[in-house]
PDB file of C-alpha atoms in Angstrom:
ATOM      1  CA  UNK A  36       0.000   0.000   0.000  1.00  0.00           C
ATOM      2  CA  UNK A  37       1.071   3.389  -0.707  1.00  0.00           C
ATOM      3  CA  UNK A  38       0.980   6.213   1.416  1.00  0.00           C
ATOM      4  CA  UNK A  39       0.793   9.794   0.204  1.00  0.00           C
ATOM      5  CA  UNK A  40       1.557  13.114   1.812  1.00  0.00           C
ATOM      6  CA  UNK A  41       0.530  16.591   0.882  1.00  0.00           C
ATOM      7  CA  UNK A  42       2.292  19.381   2.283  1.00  0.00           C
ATOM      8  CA  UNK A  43       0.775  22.857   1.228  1.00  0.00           C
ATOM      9  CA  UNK A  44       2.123  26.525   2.424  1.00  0.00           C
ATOM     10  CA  UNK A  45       1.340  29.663   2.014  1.00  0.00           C
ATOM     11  CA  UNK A  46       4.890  30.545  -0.080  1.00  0.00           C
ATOM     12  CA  UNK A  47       5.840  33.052   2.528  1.00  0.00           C
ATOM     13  CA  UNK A  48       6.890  32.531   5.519  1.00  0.00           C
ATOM     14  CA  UNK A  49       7.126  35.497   8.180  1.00  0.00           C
ATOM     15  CA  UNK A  50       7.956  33.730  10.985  1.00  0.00           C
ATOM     16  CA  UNK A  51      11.625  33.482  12.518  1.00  0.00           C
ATOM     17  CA  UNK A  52      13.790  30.692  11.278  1.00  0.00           C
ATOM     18  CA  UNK A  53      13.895  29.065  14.128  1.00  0.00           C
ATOM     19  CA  UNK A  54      10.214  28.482  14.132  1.00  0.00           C
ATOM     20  CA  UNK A  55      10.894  27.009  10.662  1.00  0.00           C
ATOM     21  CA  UNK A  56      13.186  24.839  11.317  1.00  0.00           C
ATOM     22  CA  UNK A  57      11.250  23.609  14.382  1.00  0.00           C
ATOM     23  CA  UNK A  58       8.387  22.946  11.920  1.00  0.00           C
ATOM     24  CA  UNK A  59      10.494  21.013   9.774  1.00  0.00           C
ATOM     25  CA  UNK A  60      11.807  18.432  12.749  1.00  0.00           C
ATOM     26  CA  UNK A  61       8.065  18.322  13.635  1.00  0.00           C
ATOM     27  CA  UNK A  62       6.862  17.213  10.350  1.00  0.00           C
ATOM     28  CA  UNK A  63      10.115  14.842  10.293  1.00  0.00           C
ATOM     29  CA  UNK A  64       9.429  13.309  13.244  1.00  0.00           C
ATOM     30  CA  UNK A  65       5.636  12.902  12.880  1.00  0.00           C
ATOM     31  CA  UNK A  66       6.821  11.255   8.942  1.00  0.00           C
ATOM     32  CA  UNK A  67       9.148   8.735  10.442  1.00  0.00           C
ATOM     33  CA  UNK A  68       6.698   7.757  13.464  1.00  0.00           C
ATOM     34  CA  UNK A  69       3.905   6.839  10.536  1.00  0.00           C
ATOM     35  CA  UNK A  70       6.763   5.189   8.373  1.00  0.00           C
ATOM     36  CA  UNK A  71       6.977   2.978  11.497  1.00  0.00           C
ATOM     37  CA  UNK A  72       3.271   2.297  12.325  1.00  0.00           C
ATOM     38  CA  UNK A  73       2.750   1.338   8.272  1.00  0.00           C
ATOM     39  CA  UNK A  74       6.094  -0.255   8.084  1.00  0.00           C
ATOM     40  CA  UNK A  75       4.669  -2.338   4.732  1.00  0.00           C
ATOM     41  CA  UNK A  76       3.906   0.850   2.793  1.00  0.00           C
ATOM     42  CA  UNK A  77       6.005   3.217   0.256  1.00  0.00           C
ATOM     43  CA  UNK A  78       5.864   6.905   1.335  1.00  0.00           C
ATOM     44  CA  UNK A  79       5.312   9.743  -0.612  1.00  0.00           C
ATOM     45  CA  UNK A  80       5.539  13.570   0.033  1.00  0.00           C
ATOM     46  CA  UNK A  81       3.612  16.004  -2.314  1.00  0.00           C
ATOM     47  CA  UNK A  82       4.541  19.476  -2.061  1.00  0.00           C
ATOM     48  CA  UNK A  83       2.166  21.697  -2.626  1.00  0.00           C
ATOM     49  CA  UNK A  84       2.822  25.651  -2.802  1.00  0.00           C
ATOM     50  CA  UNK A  85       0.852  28.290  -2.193  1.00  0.00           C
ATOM     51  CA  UNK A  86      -1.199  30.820  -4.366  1.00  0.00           C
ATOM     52  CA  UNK A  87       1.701  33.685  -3.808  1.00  0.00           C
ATOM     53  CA  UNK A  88       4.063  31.061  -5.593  1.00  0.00           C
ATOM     54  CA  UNK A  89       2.732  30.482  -8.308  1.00  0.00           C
ATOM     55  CA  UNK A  90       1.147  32.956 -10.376  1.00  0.00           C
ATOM     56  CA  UNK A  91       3.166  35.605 -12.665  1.00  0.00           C
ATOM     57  CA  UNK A  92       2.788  38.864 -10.981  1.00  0.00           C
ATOM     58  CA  UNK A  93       3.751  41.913 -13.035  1.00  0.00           C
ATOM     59  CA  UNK A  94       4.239  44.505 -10.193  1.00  0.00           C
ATOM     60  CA  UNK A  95       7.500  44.187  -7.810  1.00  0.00           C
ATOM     61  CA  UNK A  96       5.515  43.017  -4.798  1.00  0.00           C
ATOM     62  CA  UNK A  97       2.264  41.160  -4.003  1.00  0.00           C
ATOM     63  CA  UNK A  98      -0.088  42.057  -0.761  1.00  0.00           C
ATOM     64  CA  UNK A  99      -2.312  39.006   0.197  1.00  0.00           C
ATOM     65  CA  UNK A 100      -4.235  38.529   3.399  1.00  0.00           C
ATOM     66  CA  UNK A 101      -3.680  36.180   6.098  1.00  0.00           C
ATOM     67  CA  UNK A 102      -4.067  37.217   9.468  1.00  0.00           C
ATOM     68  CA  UNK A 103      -3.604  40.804   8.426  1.00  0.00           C
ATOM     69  CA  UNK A 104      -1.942  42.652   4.954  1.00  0.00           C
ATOM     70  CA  UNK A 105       1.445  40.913   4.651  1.00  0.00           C
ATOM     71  CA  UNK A 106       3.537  42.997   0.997  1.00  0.00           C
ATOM     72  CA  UNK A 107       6.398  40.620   0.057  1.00  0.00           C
ATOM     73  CA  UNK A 108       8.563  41.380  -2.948  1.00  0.00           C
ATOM     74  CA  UNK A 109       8.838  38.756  -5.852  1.00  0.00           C
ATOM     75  CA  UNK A 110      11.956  37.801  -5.101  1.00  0.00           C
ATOM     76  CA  UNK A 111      11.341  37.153  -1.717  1.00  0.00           C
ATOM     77  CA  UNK A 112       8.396  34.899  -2.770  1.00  0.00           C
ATOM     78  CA  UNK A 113      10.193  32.981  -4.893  1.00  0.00           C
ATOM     79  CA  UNK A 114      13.405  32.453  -2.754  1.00  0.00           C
ATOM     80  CA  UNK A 115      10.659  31.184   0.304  1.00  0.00           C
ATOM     81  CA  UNK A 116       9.107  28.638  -2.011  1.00  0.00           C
ATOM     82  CA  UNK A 117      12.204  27.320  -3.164  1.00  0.00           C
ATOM     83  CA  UNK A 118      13.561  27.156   0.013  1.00  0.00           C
ATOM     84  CA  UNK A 119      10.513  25.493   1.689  1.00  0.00           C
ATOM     85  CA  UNK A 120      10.480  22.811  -1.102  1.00  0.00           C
ATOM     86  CA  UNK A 121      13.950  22.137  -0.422  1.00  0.00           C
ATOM     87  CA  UNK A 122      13.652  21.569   3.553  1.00  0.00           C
ATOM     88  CA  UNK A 123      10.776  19.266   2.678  1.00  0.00           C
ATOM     89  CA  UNK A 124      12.691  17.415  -0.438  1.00  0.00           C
ATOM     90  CA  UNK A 125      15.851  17.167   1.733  1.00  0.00           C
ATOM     91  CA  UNK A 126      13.762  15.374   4.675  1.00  0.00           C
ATOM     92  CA  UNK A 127      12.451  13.391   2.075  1.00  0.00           C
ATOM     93  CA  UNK A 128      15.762  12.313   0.363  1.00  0.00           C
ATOM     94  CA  UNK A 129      16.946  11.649   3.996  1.00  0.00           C
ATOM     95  CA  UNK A 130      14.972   9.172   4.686  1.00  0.00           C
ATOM     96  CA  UNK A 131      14.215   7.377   1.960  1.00  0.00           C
ATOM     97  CA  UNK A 132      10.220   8.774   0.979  1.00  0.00           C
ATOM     98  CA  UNK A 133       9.441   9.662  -2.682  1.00  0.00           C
ATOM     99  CA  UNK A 134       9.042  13.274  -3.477  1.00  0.00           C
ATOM    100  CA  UNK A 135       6.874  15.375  -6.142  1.00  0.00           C
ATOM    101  CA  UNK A 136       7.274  18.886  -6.494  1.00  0.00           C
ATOM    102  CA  UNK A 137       4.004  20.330  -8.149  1.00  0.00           C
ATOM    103  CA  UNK A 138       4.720  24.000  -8.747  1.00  0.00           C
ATOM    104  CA  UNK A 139       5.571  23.167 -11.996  1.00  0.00           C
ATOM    105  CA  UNK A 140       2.942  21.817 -13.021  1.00  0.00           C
ATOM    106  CA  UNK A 141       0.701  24.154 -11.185  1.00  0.00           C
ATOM    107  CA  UNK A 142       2.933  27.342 -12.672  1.00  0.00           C
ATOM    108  CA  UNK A 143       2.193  25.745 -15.894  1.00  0.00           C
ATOM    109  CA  UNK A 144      -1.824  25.863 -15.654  1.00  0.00           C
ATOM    110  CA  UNK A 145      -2.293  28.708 -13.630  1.00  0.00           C
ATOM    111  CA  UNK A 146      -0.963  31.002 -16.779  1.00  0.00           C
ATOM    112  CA  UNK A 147      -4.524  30.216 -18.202  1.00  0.00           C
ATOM    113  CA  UNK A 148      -6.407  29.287 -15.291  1.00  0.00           C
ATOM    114  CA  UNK A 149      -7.025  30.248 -11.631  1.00  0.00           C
ATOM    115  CA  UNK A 150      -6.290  27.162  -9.803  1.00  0.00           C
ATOM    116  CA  UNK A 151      -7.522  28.931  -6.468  1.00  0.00           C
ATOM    117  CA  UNK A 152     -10.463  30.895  -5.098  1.00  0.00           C
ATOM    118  CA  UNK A 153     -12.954  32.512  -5.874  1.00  0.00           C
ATOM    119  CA  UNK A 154     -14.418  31.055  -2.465  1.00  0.00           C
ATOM    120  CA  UNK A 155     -11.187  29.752  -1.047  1.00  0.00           C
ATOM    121  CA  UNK A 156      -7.686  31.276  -2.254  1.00  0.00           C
ATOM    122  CA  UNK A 157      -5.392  29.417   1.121  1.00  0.00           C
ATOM    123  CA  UNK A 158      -6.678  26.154  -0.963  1.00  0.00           C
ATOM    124  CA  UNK A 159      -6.843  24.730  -4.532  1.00  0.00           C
ATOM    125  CA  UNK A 160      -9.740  25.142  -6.150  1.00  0.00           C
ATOM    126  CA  UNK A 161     -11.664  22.261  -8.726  1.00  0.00           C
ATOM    127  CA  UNK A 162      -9.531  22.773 -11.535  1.00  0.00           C
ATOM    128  CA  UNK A 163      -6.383  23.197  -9.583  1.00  0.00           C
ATOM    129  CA  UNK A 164      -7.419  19.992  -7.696  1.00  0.00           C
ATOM    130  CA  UNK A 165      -7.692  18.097 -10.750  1.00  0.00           C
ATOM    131  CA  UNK A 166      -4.597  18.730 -12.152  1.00  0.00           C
ATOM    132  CA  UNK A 167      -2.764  17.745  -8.569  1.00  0.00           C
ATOM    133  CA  UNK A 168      -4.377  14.078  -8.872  1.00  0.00           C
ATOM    134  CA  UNK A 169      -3.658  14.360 -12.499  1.00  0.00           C
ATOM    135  CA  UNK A 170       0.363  14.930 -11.665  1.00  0.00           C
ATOM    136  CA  UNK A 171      -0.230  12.241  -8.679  1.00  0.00           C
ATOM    137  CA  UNK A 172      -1.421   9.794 -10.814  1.00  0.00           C
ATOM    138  CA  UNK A 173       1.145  10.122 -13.379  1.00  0.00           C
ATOM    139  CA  UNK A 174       4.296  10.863 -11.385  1.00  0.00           C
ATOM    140  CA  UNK A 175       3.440   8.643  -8.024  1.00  0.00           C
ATOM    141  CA  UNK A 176       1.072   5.891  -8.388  1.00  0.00           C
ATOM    142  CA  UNK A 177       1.837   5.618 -12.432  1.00  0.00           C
ATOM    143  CA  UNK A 178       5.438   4.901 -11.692  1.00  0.00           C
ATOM    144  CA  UNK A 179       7.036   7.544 -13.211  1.00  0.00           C
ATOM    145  CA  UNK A 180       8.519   9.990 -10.320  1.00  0.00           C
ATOM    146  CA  UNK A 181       9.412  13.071 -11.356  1.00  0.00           C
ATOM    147  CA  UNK A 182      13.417  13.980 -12.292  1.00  0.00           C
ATOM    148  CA  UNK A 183      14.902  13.996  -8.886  1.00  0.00           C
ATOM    149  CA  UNK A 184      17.638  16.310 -10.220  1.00  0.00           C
ATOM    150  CA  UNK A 185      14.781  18.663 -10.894  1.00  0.00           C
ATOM    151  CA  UNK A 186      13.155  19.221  -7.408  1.00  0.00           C
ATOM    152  CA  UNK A 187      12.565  22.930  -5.951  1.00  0.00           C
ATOM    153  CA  UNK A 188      15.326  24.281  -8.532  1.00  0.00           C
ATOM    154  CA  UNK A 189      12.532  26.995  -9.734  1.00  0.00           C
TER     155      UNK A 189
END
């Protein structure tokens, strides 16, 4: 039996990096205890980023709402994804679980489509779903991972 993961996030991250990194041990930890208790199955993580990270924005910076008005600059969205996915790839690579980064694929669609909101935009919406069982089914359950070289390089 196969076991799959999703990890989401928001693309930014304003908390401390010690908070992070905390996070990170956490979700570790908690990955290796279920590894244990379903000892007969094949792991997978999914990562899956968040709205910020994947649409083309045209300005230099991008306000979104979480708690309150957060403004991050492009640059700093894109250096937080790609650091995120790494963390998460590099726990997966450590111990052995399969990995699939989706903002590619989701980059790819979202220039023609909005793959979240209009009633939710912290989660993907139908067509944005779709495609992420679409990418599962090819890259995890079909057999095919994706390039491992490739992972959380954009």
């Amino acid at each position: 039996a196969d076991v799959l993961i999703a990890l989401g996030g928001t693309g930014i991250n304003t908390e401390k990096k010690i908070k992070k990194n905390n996070i990170i041990y956490i979700f570790e930890r908690s990955l290796l205890f279920m590894a244990r208790f379903f000892h007969q199955s094949k792991i997978s993580i999914i990562y899956i980023p968040g709205s910020a990270s994947i649409y083309s924005v045209f300005g230099p910076t991008v306000t979104y709402v979480l708690d309150e008005n957060i403004t991050a600059t492009n640059e700093t969205i894109t250096k937080v994804g790609r650091e995120g996915c790494k963390n998460i790839y590099a726990v997966a690579k450590r111990n052995g679980f399969q990995f699939l980064d989706t903002r590619p694929y989701l980059r790819e669609l979202a220039q023609t489509k909005l793959l979240f909101g209009p009633e939710d935009y912290d989660h993907l919406n139908q067509d944005g779903q779709i495609l992420l069982a679409e990418v599962i089914i090819k890259q995890i359950l079909g057999g095919s991972p994706d390039n491992e070289n490739d992972a959380c390089k954009s």
